[in-house]
PDB file of C-alpha atoms in Angstrom:
ATOM      1  CA  UNK A   1       0.000   0.000   0.000  1.00 57.00           C
ATOM      2  CA  UNK A   2       1.269   3.536  -0.714  1.00 69.00           C
ATOM      3  CA  UNK A   3       2.475   5.504   2.278  1.00 84.00           C
ATOM      4  CA  UNK A   4      -0.382   7.869   3.302  1.00 84.00           C
ATOM      5  CA  UNK A   5       1.972  10.728   4.125  1.00 84.00           C
ATOM      6  CA  UNK A   6       3.742  10.402   0.780  1.00 90.00           C
ATOM      7  CA  UNK A   7       0.425  10.267  -1.077  1.00 90.00           C
ATOM      8  CA  UNK A   8      -0.851  13.321   0.771  1.00 90.00           C
ATOM      9  CA  UNK A   9       2.315  15.241  -0.032  1.00 93.00           C
ATOM     10  CA  UNK A  10       2.124  14.324  -3.707  1.00 95.00           C
ATOM     11  CA  UNK A  11      -1.559  15.279  -3.938  1.00 96.00           C
ATOM     12  CA  UNK A  12      -0.961  18.599  -2.200  1.00 95.00           C
ATOM     13  CA  UNK A  13       2.009  19.347  -4.436  1.00 96.00           C
ATOM     14  CA  UNK A  14      -0.068  18.620  -7.523  1.00 96.00           C
ATOM     15  CA  UNK A  15      -2.988  20.791  -6.401  1.00 97.00           C
ATOM     16  CA  UNK A  16      -0.720  23.702  -5.538  1.00 96.00           C
ATOM     17  CA  UNK A  17       1.506  23.384  -8.603  1.00 97.00           C
ATOM     18  CA  UNK A  18      -0.872  25.223 -10.925  1.00 97.00           C
ATOM     19  CA  UNK A  19      -0.068  28.887 -11.516  1.00 97.00           C
ATOM     20  CA  UNK A  20      -2.502  31.348  -9.982  1.00 98.00           C
ATOM     21  CA  UNK A  21      -5.144  32.483 -12.453  1.00 98.00           C
ATOM     22  CA  UNK A  22      -5.968  36.181 -12.521  1.00 98.00           C
ATOM     23  CA  UNK A  23      -9.683  36.948 -12.235  1.00 98.00           C
ATOM     24  CA  UNK A  24     -11.636  38.899 -14.817  1.00 98.00           C
ATOM     25  CA  UNK A  25     -12.642  41.388 -12.138  1.00 98.00           C
ATOM     26  CA  UNK A  26     -12.174  42.019  -8.420  1.00 98.00           C
ATOM     27  CA  UNK A  27     -14.498  43.974  -6.157  1.00 98.00           C
ATOM     28  CA  UNK A  28     -14.478  44.903  -2.453  1.00 98.00           C
ATOM     29  CA  UNK A  29     -17.406  44.042  -0.216  1.00 98.00           C
ATOM     30  CA  UNK A  30     -16.025  46.016   2.728  1.00 98.00           C
ATOM     31  CA  UNK A  31     -13.205  48.302   3.779  1.00 98.00           C
ATOM     32  CA  UNK A  32     -10.717  45.715   5.091  1.00 97.00           C
ATOM     33  CA  UNK A  33      -8.030  44.638   2.578  1.00 97.00           C
ATOM     34  CA  UNK A  34      -9.184  41.011   2.856  1.00 98.00           C
ATOM     35  CA  UNK A  35     -12.798  41.851   2.023  1.00 98.00           C
ATOM     36  CA  UNK A  36     -12.564  41.096  -1.685  1.00 98.00           C
ATOM     37  CA  UNK A  37     -14.292  38.923  -4.272  1.00 98.00           C
ATOM     38  CA  UNK A  38     -12.633  37.703  -7.467  1.00 98.00           C
ATOM     39  CA  UNK A  39     -14.973  37.153 -10.401  1.00 98.00           C
ATOM     40  CA  UNK A  40     -14.361  34.654 -13.199  1.00 98.00           C
ATOM     41  CA  UNK A  41     -16.607  34.918 -16.250  1.00 98.00           C
ATOM     42  CA  UNK A  42     -17.924  31.725 -17.850  1.00 97.00           C
ATOM     43  CA  UNK A  43     -15.853  30.740 -20.838  1.00 94.00           C
ATOM     44  CA  UNK A  44     -17.491  30.543 -24.263  1.00 87.00           C
ATOM     45  CA  UNK A  45     -20.976  31.350 -22.929  1.00 87.00           C
ATOM     46  CA  UNK A  46     -23.213  34.275 -23.827  1.00 85.00           C
ATOM     47  CA  UNK A  47     -26.296  33.269 -21.836  1.00 92.00           C
ATOM     48  CA  UNK A  48     -27.074  33.672 -18.132  1.00 95.00           C
ATOM     49  CA  UNK A  49     -25.475  30.886 -16.123  1.00 98.00           C
ATOM     50  CA  UNK A  50     -25.435  29.733 -12.504  1.00 98.00           C
ATOM     51  CA  UNK A  51     -23.164  31.538 -10.053  1.00 98.00           C
ATOM     52  CA  UNK A  52     -20.792  29.368  -8.020  1.00 98.00           C
ATOM     53  CA  UNK A  53     -19.449  30.971  -4.857  1.00 98.00           C
ATOM     54  CA  UNK A  54     -16.068  29.537  -3.836  1.00 99.00           C
ATOM     55  CA  UNK A  55     -14.804  29.712  -0.244  1.00 99.00           C
ATOM     56  CA  UNK A  56     -11.198  28.628   0.047  1.00 98.00           C
ATOM     57  CA  UNK A  57      -9.756  26.433   2.774  1.00 98.00           C
ATOM     58  CA  UNK A  58      -6.543  26.478   4.754  1.00 97.00           C
ATOM     59  CA  UNK A  59      -7.774  25.844   8.323  1.00 97.00           C
ATOM     60  CA  UNK A  60      -8.953  29.474   8.577  1.00 98.00           C
ATOM     61  CA  UNK A  61      -5.257  30.414   8.866  1.00 97.00           C
ATOM     62  CA  UNK A  62      -3.630  33.532   7.417  1.00 94.00           C
ATOM     63  CA  UNK A  63      -0.987  31.904   5.176  1.00 92.00           C
ATOM     64  CA  UNK A  64      -3.710  30.363   3.006  1.00 94.00           C
ATOM     65  CA  UNK A  65      -5.637  32.764   0.805  1.00 97.00           C
ATOM     66  CA  UNK A  66      -7.839  32.591  -2.281  1.00 98.00           C
ATOM     67  CA  UNK A  67      -4.891  32.434  -4.692  1.00 98.00           C
ATOM     68  CA  UNK A  68      -4.454  28.709  -4.155  1.00 98.00           C
ATOM     69  CA  UNK A  69      -7.998  28.020  -5.382  1.00 98.00           C
ATOM     70  CA  UNK A  70      -7.801  30.367  -8.361  1.00 98.00           C
ATOM     71  CA  UNK A  71      -6.995  27.451 -10.719  1.00 98.00           C
ATOM     72  CA  UNK A  72     -10.074  25.673  -9.336  1.00 98.00           C
ATOM     73  CA  UNK A  73     -12.198  28.794  -9.859  1.00 98.00           C
ATOM     74  CA  UNK A  74     -10.902  29.045 -13.415  1.00 98.00           C
ATOM     75  CA  UNK A  75     -11.645  25.333 -13.924  1.00 98.00           C
ATOM     76  CA  UNK A  76     -15.276  25.960 -12.982  1.00 98.00           C
ATOM     77  CA  UNK A  77     -15.439  28.987 -15.279  1.00 98.00           C
ATOM     78  CA  UNK A  78     -14.156  26.825 -18.123  1.00 97.00           C
ATOM     79  CA  UNK A  79     -16.991  24.436 -17.292  1.00 97.00           C
ATOM     80  CA  UNK A  80     -19.463  27.238 -18.026  1.00 97.00           C
ATOM     81  CA  UNK A  81     -20.156  28.625 -14.557  1.00 98.00           C
ATOM     82  CA  UNK A  82     -19.912  32.196 -13.386  1.00 98.00           C
ATOM     83  CA  UNK A  83     -17.610  32.116 -10.363  1.00 98.00           C
ATOM     84  CA  UNK A  84     -17.126  34.364  -7.345  1.00 98.00           C
ATOM     85  CA  UNK A  85     -14.115  33.497  -5.183  1.00 99.00           C
ATOM     86  CA  UNK A  86     -14.373  35.116  -1.758  1.00 98.00           C
ATOM     87  CA  UNK A  87     -11.528  36.286   0.456  1.00 98.00           C
ATOM     88  CA  UNK A  88     -12.136  36.719   4.173  1.00 98.00           C
ATOM     89  CA  UNK A  89     -10.180  37.467   7.320  1.00 97.00           C
ATOM     90  CA  UNK A  90      -8.281  34.504   8.706  1.00 97.00           C
ATOM     91  CA  UNK A  91      -6.139  34.073  11.812  1.00 93.00           C
ATOM     92  CA  UNK A  92      -3.150  36.290  12.326  1.00 77.00           C
ATOM     93  CA  UNK A  93       0.179  34.807  11.244  1.00 69.00           C
ATOM     94  CA  UNK A  94       2.949  33.581  13.497  1.00 58.00           C
ATOM     95  CA  UNK A  95       2.313  35.379  16.772  1.00 49.00           C
ATOM     96  CA  UNK A  96       3.754  34.040  20.046  1.00 40.00           C
ATOM     97  CA  UNK A  97       1.235  32.859  22.598  1.00 37.00           C
ATOM     98  CA  UNK A  98       0.282  35.655  25.033  1.00 36.00           C
ATOM     99  CA  UNK A  99       0.920  35.105  28.737  1.00 32.00           C
ATOM    100  CA  UNK A 100      -2.710  34.369  29.530  1.00 34.00           C
ATOM    101  CA  UNK A 101      -2.874  31.766  26.758  1.00 34.00           C
ATOM    102  CA  UNK A 102      -5.445  33.667  24.743  1.00 37.00           C
ATOM    103  CA  UNK A 103      -4.964  34.634  21.110  1.00 35.00           C
ATOM    104  CA  UNK A 104      -5.087  38.111  19.716  1.00 33.00           C
ATOM    105  CA  UNK A 105      -7.991  37.107  17.526  1.00 42.00           C
ATOM    106  CA  UNK A 106     -10.757  34.588  18.085  1.00 44.00           C
ATOM    107  CA  UNK A 107      -8.773  31.983  19.969  1.00 41.00           C
ATOM    108  CA  UNK A 108      -5.472  30.940  21.472  1.00 41.00           C
ATOM    109  CA  UNK A 109      -2.317  31.470  19.523  1.00 45.00           C
ATOM    110  CA  UNK A 110      -0.404  28.403  18.458  1.00 49.00           C
ATOM    111  CA  UNK A 111       1.968  27.639  21.306  1.00 49.00           C
ATOM    112  CA  UNK A 112       4.855  27.444  18.872  1.00 48.00           C
ATOM    113  CA  UNK A 113       4.138  30.876  17.474  1.00 53.00           C
ATOM    114  CA  UNK A 114       2.438  29.413  14.414  1.00 69.00           C
ATOM    115  CA  UNK A 115      -0.534  30.952  12.649  1.00 82.00           C
ATOM    116  CA  UNK A 116      -3.834  31.060  14.504  1.00 89.00           C
ATOM    117  CA  UNK A 117      -6.947  29.526  12.975  1.00 94.00           C
ATOM    118  CA  UNK A 118      -9.580  32.137  12.260  1.00 94.00           C
ATOM    119  CA  UNK A 119     -10.764  35.298  13.940  1.00 93.00           C
ATOM    120  CA  UNK A 120     -13.860  35.603  16.057  1.00 94.00           C
ATOM    121  CA  UNK A 121     -16.113  37.197  14.983  1.00 96.00           C
ATOM    122  CA  UNK A 122     -14.418  38.674  11.895  1.00 97.00           C
ATOM    123  CA  UNK A 123     -14.218  35.467   9.851  1.00 97.00           C
ATOM    124  CA  UNK A 124     -17.980  35.045  10.137  1.00 98.00           C
ATOM    125  CA  UNK A 125     -18.666  38.764   9.714  1.00 98.00           C
ATOM    126  CA  UNK A 126     -16.880  38.615   6.373  1.00 98.00           C
ATOM    127  CA  UNK A 127     -18.555  35.508   4.976  1.00 98.00           C
ATOM    128  CA  UNK A 128     -21.984  36.857   5.895  1.00 98.00           C
ATOM    129  CA  UNK A 129     -21.189  40.280   4.401  1.00 98.00           C
ATOM    130  CA  UNK A 130     -19.777  38.782   1.211  1.00 98.00           C
ATOM    131  CA  UNK A 131     -22.782  36.557   0.595  1.00 98.00           C
ATOM    132  CA  UNK A 132     -25.155  39.438   1.284  1.00 98.00           C
ATOM    133  CA  UNK A 133     -23.271  41.715  -1.108  1.00 98.00           C
ATOM    134  CA  UNK A 134     -22.809  39.199  -3.913  1.00 97.00           C
ATOM    135  CA  UNK A 135     -26.057  39.669  -5.868  1.00 96.00           C
ATOM    136  CA  UNK A 136     -25.387  43.384  -6.357  1.00 97.00           C
ATOM    137  CA  UNK A 137     -21.657  42.912  -6.971  1.00 98.00           C
ATOM    138  CA  UNK A 138     -22.264  40.157  -9.501  1.00 97.00           C
ATOM    139  CA  UNK A 139     -24.813  42.282 -11.340  1.00 97.00           C
ATOM    140  CA  UNK A 140     -22.092  44.893 -11.838  1.00 97.00           C
ATOM    141  CA  UNK A 141     -18.999  42.776 -12.356  1.00 97.00           C
ATOM    142  CA  UNK A 142     -20.374  39.505 -13.733  1.00 96.00           C
ATOM    143  CA  UNK A 143     -23.642  40.224 -15.562  1.00 95.00           C
ATOM    144  CA  UNK A 144     -23.800  36.693 -16.978  1.00 96.00           C
ATOM    145  CA  UNK A 145     -24.337  35.346 -13.463  1.00 97.00           C
ATOM    146  CA  UNK A 146     -27.904  34.340 -12.692  1.00 97.00           C
ATOM    147  CA  UNK A 147     -28.621  35.319  -9.044  1.00 94.00           C
ATOM    148  CA  UNK A 148     -31.545  32.886  -8.973  1.00 95.00           C
ATOM    149  CA  UNK A 149     -29.127  29.978  -9.404  1.00 97.00           C
ATOM    150  CA  UNK A 150     -26.409  30.243  -6.756  1.00 98.00           C
ATOM    151  CA  UNK A 151     -24.444  27.284  -5.434  1.00 98.00           C
ATOM    152  CA  UNK A 152     -21.910  27.722  -2.648  1.00 98.00           C
ATOM    153  CA  UNK A 153     -18.889  25.455  -2.549  1.00 99.00           C
ATOM    154  CA  UNK A 154     -15.830  25.407  -0.336  1.00 98.00           C
ATOM    155  CA  UNK A 155     -12.896  23.185   0.502  1.00 98.00           C
ATOM    156  CA  UNK A 156     -11.880  22.051   3.989  1.00 98.00           C
ATOM    157  CA  UNK A 157     -12.334  25.084   6.287  1.00 98.00           C
ATOM    158  CA  UNK A 158     -14.040  26.732   3.318  1.00 98.00           C
ATOM    159  CA  UNK A 159     -16.397  23.768   3.206  1.00 98.00           C
ATOM    160  CA  UNK A 160     -17.329  24.553   6.791  1.00 98.00           C
ATOM    161  CA  UNK A 161     -17.996  28.172   5.834  1.00 98.00           C
ATOM    162  CA  UNK A 162     -20.109  27.086   2.853  1.00 99.00           C
ATOM    163  CA  UNK A 163     -22.300  24.939   5.104  1.00 99.00           C
ATOM    164  CA  UNK A 164     -22.473  27.769   7.634  1.00 98.00           C
ATOM    165  CA  UNK A 165     -23.488  30.295   4.985  1.00 98.00           C
ATOM    166  CA  UNK A 166     -26.460  28.101   4.109  1.00 98.00           C
ATOM    167  CA  UNK A 167     -27.554  27.837   7.742  1.00 98.00           C
ATOM    168  CA  UNK A 168     -27.772  31.480   8.773  1.00 98.00           C
ATOM    169  CA  UNK A 169     -31.573  31.383   8.952  1.00 98.00           C
ATOM    170  CA  UNK A 170     -31.381  28.744  11.711  1.00 98.00           C
ATOM    171  CA  UNK A 171     -28.777  30.556  13.817  1.00 98.00           C
ATOM    172  CA  UNK A 172     -29.808  31.250  17.418  1.00 97.00           C
ATOM    173  CA  UNK A 173     -31.981  34.292  17.938  1.00 95.00           C
ATOM    174  CA  UNK A 174     -29.933  37.406  18.475  1.00 92.00           C
ATOM    175  CA  UNK A 175     -27.073  36.359  16.229  1.00 97.00           C
ATOM    176  CA  UNK A 176     -25.846  39.290  14.133  1.00 97.00           C
ATOM    177  CA  UNK A 177     -25.493  36.895  11.176  1.00 98.00           C
ATOM    178  CA  UNK A 178     -29.010  35.465  11.343  1.00 98.00           C
ATOM    179  CA  UNK A 179     -31.256  35.822   8.304  1.00 98.00           C
ATOM    180  CA  UNK A 180     -35.016  36.144   8.622  1.00 97.00           C
ATOM    181  CA  UNK A 181     -35.503  33.489   5.959  1.00 97.00           C
ATOM    182  CA  UNK A 182     -33.457  30.896   4.130  1.00 97.00           C
ATOM    183  CA  UNK A 183     -30.832  32.324   1.770  1.00 97.00           C
ATOM    184  CA  UNK A 184     -31.654  32.092  -1.909  1.00 96.00           C
ATOM    185  CA  UNK A 185     -29.329  29.229  -2.756  1.00 98.00           C
ATOM    186  CA  UNK A 186     -29.781  26.300  -5.112  1.00 98.00           C
ATOM    187  CA  UNK A 187     -27.547  24.306  -2.803  1.00 98.00           C
ATOM    188  CA  UNK A 188     -24.181  23.669  -1.202  1.00 98.00           C
ATOM    189  CA  UNK A 189     -21.379  21.366  -2.325  1.00 99.00           C
ATOM    190  CA  UNK A 190     -18.961  21.058   0.591  1.00 99.00           C
ATOM    191  CA  UNK A 191     -15.576  19.522  -0.218  1.00 99.00           C
ATOM    192  CA  UNK A 192     -13.938  17.619   2.652  1.00 98.00           C
ATOM    193  CA  UNK A 193     -15.512  20.125   5.051  1.00 99.00           C
ATOM    194  CA  UNK A 194     -14.750  20.591   8.725  1.00 98.00           C
ATOM    195  CA  UNK A 195     -18.445  20.003   9.199  1.00 98.00           C
ATOM    196  CA  UNK A 196     -18.769  18.483  12.679  1.00 98.00           C
ATOM    197  CA  UNK A 197     -16.800  20.321  15.339  1.00 97.00           C
ATOM    198  CA  UNK A 198     -17.005  17.721  18.102  1.00 96.00           C
ATOM    199  CA  UNK A 199     -15.676  14.966  15.845  1.00 98.00           C
ATOM    200  CA  UNK A 200     -13.035  17.276  14.392  1.00 97.00           C
ATOM    201  CA  UNK A 201     -11.769  18.124  17.875  1.00 96.00           C
ATOM    202  CA  UNK A 202     -11.646  14.436  18.791  1.00 97.00           C
ATOM    203  CA  UNK A 203      -9.503  13.781  15.709  1.00 98.00           C
ATOM    204  CA  UNK A 204      -7.369  16.919  16.199  1.00 96.00           C
ATOM    205  CA  UNK A 205      -8.166  18.045  12.662  1.00 97.00           C
ATOM    206  CA  UNK A 206      -5.652  20.566  11.304  1.00 96.00           C
ATOM    207  CA  UNK A 207      -3.718  20.746  14.552  1.00 95.00           C
ATOM    208  CA  UNK A 208      -6.506  21.993  16.785  1.00 95.00           C
ATOM    209  CA  UNK A 209      -7.877  24.505  14.315  1.00 96.00           C
ATOM    210  CA  UNK A 210     -11.465  24.269  15.586  1.00 96.00           C
ATOM    211  CA  UNK A 211     -10.400  25.040  19.146  1.00 94.00           C
ATOM    212  CA  UNK A 212      -8.379  28.007  17.929  1.00 94.00           C
ATOM    213  CA  UNK A 213     -11.283  29.270  15.831  1.00 95.00           C
ATOM    214  CA  UNK A 214     -13.759  29.224  18.705  1.00 94.00           C
ATOM    215  CA  UNK A 215     -11.383  30.382  21.411  1.00 86.00           C
ATOM    216  CA  UNK A 216     -10.746  29.495  25.027  1.00 76.00           C
ATOM    217  CA  UNK A 217     -12.668  26.681  26.691  1.00 73.00           C
ATOM    218  CA  UNK A 218     -15.072  29.076  28.397  1.00 70.00           C
ATOM    219  CA  UNK A 219     -16.191  30.371  24.988  1.00 88.00           C
ATOM    220  CA  UNK A 220     -16.130  27.135  23.018  1.00 89.00           C
ATOM    221  CA  UNK A 221     -19.587  25.725  23.746  1.00 88.00           C
ATOM    222  CA  UNK A 222     -21.357  29.074  23.453  1.00 93.00           C
ATOM    223  CA  UNK A 223     -19.672  29.948  20.171  1.00 96.00           C
ATOM    224  CA  UNK A 224     -20.143  26.463  18.701  1.00 96.00           C
ATOM    225  CA  UNK A 225     -23.897  27.048  18.820  1.00 96.00           C
ATOM    226  CA  UNK A 226     -23.352  29.882  16.321  1.00 98.00           C
ATOM    227  CA  UNK A 227     -20.701  28.229  14.150  1.00 98.00           C
ATOM    228  CA  UNK A 228     -20.935  24.416  14.057  1.00 98.00           C
ATOM    229  CA  UNK A 229     -22.817  23.183  10.954  1.00 98.00           C
ATOM    230  CA  UNK A 230     -23.670  19.934  12.748  1.00 98.00           C
ATOM    231  CA  UNK A 231     -25.910  21.788  15.211  1.00 97.00           C
ATOM    232  CA  UNK A 232     -27.355  24.240  12.669  1.00 98.00           C
ATOM    233  CA  UNK A 233     -29.747  21.714  11.179  1.00 98.00           C
ATOM    234  CA  UNK A 234     -31.992  21.235   9.338  1.00 98.00           C
ATOM    235  CA  UNK A 235     -31.423  23.990   6.786  1.00 98.00           C
ATOM    236  CA  UNK A 236     -33.860  22.894   4.082  1.00 98.00           C
ATOM    237  CA  UNK A 237     -31.196  23.663   1.465  1.00 98.00           C
ATOM    238  CA  UNK A 238     -29.925  20.908  -0.824  1.00 98.00           C
ATOM    239  CA  UNK A 239     -26.512  19.834   0.431  1.00 98.00           C
ATOM    240  CA  UNK A 240     -23.896  17.476  -0.922  1.00 98.00           C
ATOM    241  CA  UNK A 241     -20.601  16.584   0.739  1.00 98.00           C
ATOM    242  CA  UNK A 242     -17.769  15.285  -1.453  1.00 98.00           C
ATOM    243  CA  UNK A 243     -15.068  13.462   0.470  1.00 98.00           C
ATOM    244  CA  UNK A 244     -11.956  11.469  -0.346  1.00 98.00           C
ATOM    245  CA  UNK A 245     -11.907   8.124   1.423  1.00 97.00           C
ATOM    246  CA  UNK A 246      -8.142   8.400   1.958  1.00 97.00           C
ATOM    247  CA  UNK A 247      -8.246  11.947   3.307  1.00 97.00           C
ATOM    248  CA  UNK A 248      -6.004  12.236   6.374  1.00 97.00           C
ATOM    249  CA  UNK A 249      -6.299  16.027   6.699  1.00 97.00           C
ATOM    250  CA  UNK A 250     -10.060  16.121   7.322  1.00 98.00           C
ATOM    251  CA  UNK A 251     -10.857  12.420   7.642  1.00 98.00           C
ATOM    252  CA  UNK A 252     -14.029  10.752   6.394  1.00 98.00           C
ATOM    253  CA  UNK A 253     -15.481  10.277   9.927  1.00 98.00           C
ATOM    254  CA  UNK A 254     -15.983  14.054  10.135  1.00 98.00           C
ATOM    255  CA  UNK A 255     -18.204  14.043   7.036  1.00 98.00           C
ATOM    256  CA  UNK A 256     -20.003  10.919   8.221  1.00 98.00           C
ATOM    257  CA  UNK A 257     -20.717  12.517  11.594  1.00 98.00           C
ATOM    258  CA  UNK A 258     -22.229  15.537   9.854  1.00 98.00           C
ATOM    259  CA  UNK A 259     -24.385  13.376   7.581  1.00 98.00           C
ATOM    260  CA  UNK A 260     -25.577  11.422  10.629  1.00 98.00           C
ATOM    261  CA  UNK A 261     -26.415  14.648  12.471  1.00 98.00           C
ATOM    262  CA  UNK A 262     -28.405  15.836   9.467  1.00 98.00           C
ATOM    263  CA  UNK A 263     -30.317  12.557   9.322  1.00 98.00           C
ATOM    264  CA  UNK A 264     -31.203  12.838  13.006  1.00 98.00           C
ATOM    265  CA  UNK A 265     -32.495  16.351  12.292  1.00 98.00           C
ATOM    266  CA  UNK A 266     -34.694  15.008   9.497  1.00 98.00           C
ATOM    267  CA  UNK A 267     -32.551  16.229   6.606  1.00 98.00           C
ATOM    268  CA  UNK A 268     -30.985  14.160   3.846  1.00 96.00           C
ATOM    269  CA  UNK A 269     -27.436  15.175   2.987  1.00 98.00           C
ATOM    270  CA  UNK A 270     -25.763  13.617  -0.020  1.00 98.00           C
ATOM    271  CA  UNK A 271     -22.369  12.097   0.768  1.00 98.00           C
ATOM    272  CA  UNK A 272     -20.192  11.245  -2.234  1.00 98.00           C
ATOM    273  CA  UNK A 273     -17.107   9.313  -1.133  1.00 98.00           C
ATOM    274  CA  UNK A 274     -14.316   8.968  -3.683  1.00 98.00           C
ATOM    275  CA  UNK A 275     -12.065   5.912  -3.389  1.00 98.00           C
ATOM    276  CA  UNK A 276      -8.283   6.315  -3.551  1.00 96.00           C
ATOM    277  CA  UNK A 277      -8.626  10.084  -3.124  1.00 97.00           C
ATOM    278  CA  UNK A 278      -7.185  12.238  -0.362  1.00 98.00           C
ATOM    279  CA  UNK A 279      -7.758  15.859   0.604  1.00 98.00           C
ATOM    280  CA  UNK A 280      -6.405  17.967  -2.243  1.00 98.00           C
ATOM    281  CA  UNK A 281      -7.557  16.331  -5.504  1.00 98.00           C
ATOM    282  CA  UNK A 282     -11.011  17.831  -4.949  1.00 98.00           C
ATOM    283  CA  UNK A 283      -9.634  21.255  -5.944  1.00 98.00           C
ATOM    284  CA  UNK A 284      -6.940  20.057  -8.357  1.00 98.00           C
ATOM    285  CA  UNK A 285      -7.981  20.738 -11.972  1.00 98.00           C
ATOM    286  CA  UNK A 286      -5.684  17.961 -13.170  1.00 98.00           C
ATOM    287  CA  UNK A 287      -7.362  15.323 -10.966  1.00 98.00           C
ATOM    288  CA  UNK A 288     -10.385  13.227 -11.893  1.00 98.00           C
ATOM    289  CA  UNK A 289     -11.919  14.085  -8.513  1.00 98.00           C
ATOM    290  CA  UNK A 290     -12.211  17.727  -9.568  1.00 98.00           C
ATOM    291  CA  UNK A 291     -14.417  16.732 -12.508  1.00 98.00           C
ATOM    292  CA  UNK A 292     -16.663  14.869 -10.059  1.00 98.00           C
ATOM    293  CA  UNK A 293     -16.927  18.046  -7.996  1.00 98.00           C
ATOM    294  CA  UNK A 294     -17.949  20.051 -11.068  1.00 98.00           C
ATOM    295  CA  UNK A 295     -20.637  17.492 -11.863  1.00 98.00           C
ATOM    296  CA  UNK A 296     -22.010  17.624  -8.312  1.00 98.00           C
ATOM    297  CA  UNK A 297     -22.215  21.419  -8.589  1.00 98.00           C
ATOM    298  CA  UNK A 298     -23.910  21.155 -11.989  1.00 98.00           C
ATOM    299  CA  UNK A 299     -26.568  18.815 -10.641  1.00 98.00           C
ATOM    300  CA  UNK A 300     -27.648  21.470  -8.122  1.00 98.00           C
ATOM    301  CA  UNK A 301     -27.055  24.554 -10.273  1.00 97.00           C
ATOM    302  CA  UNK A 302     -28.685  23.875 -13.628  1.00 90.00           C
TER     303      UNK A 302
END
């Protein structure tokens, strides 16, 4: 059997080997430098087409931005979709842990001075603001996009944010991100998402990223009620999870736990498990798994 670590490294290297693809247009949705959306026009199409919103992964950490999914966004545009790739505020990079153990953002800093996962509440502020602003921004910058046919997709931590974006109408009362009614989405295609926080913590997914995102222990349970897709159910929005069986970054049990939670809430979530696939082929335009992802999006969008 191939060594899992070697396979993971090769798959990651392949996914990240593609040159960044410049968007056709970029627009701000706020004043912070990270509050940007890149737009990719559908290739060889003159008609109105579905809009795919892409939320990149990277464990909500600062070193990982939307550039690494620009080849994936371009791949979807070449498949005939209008694409909006969203940037958002992530954790601050490489700060030493403060004396009280708390982070400067949403949670504790990495004890080794590594990048922190996410900011509370800014990461969620940004995703909510971007999704709210997208219909008007797309009308200006991507007129071929049909706002009545929006599918949100995201990879890894971005998969979590995609699921969260579709659940804002079931957030607890008083949440600043809560919507009065379900967002106008055709569906969600979450790619290896960090979709079940309790299971992800048990498996130490991405080196404790969930704990860093939600903050110190005293805050964790309260904040999870506003951020964990597994408790924000049912949404009533068509949802598919695509997962590599050999994924060691966000392992299959995380996706299975989310699907089970949805079933207990009375909602059917599609779970497409790809054999002999790890974490990164889902966003690698040169991998067969990426074509499967595009097909799953098409089934909800068209």
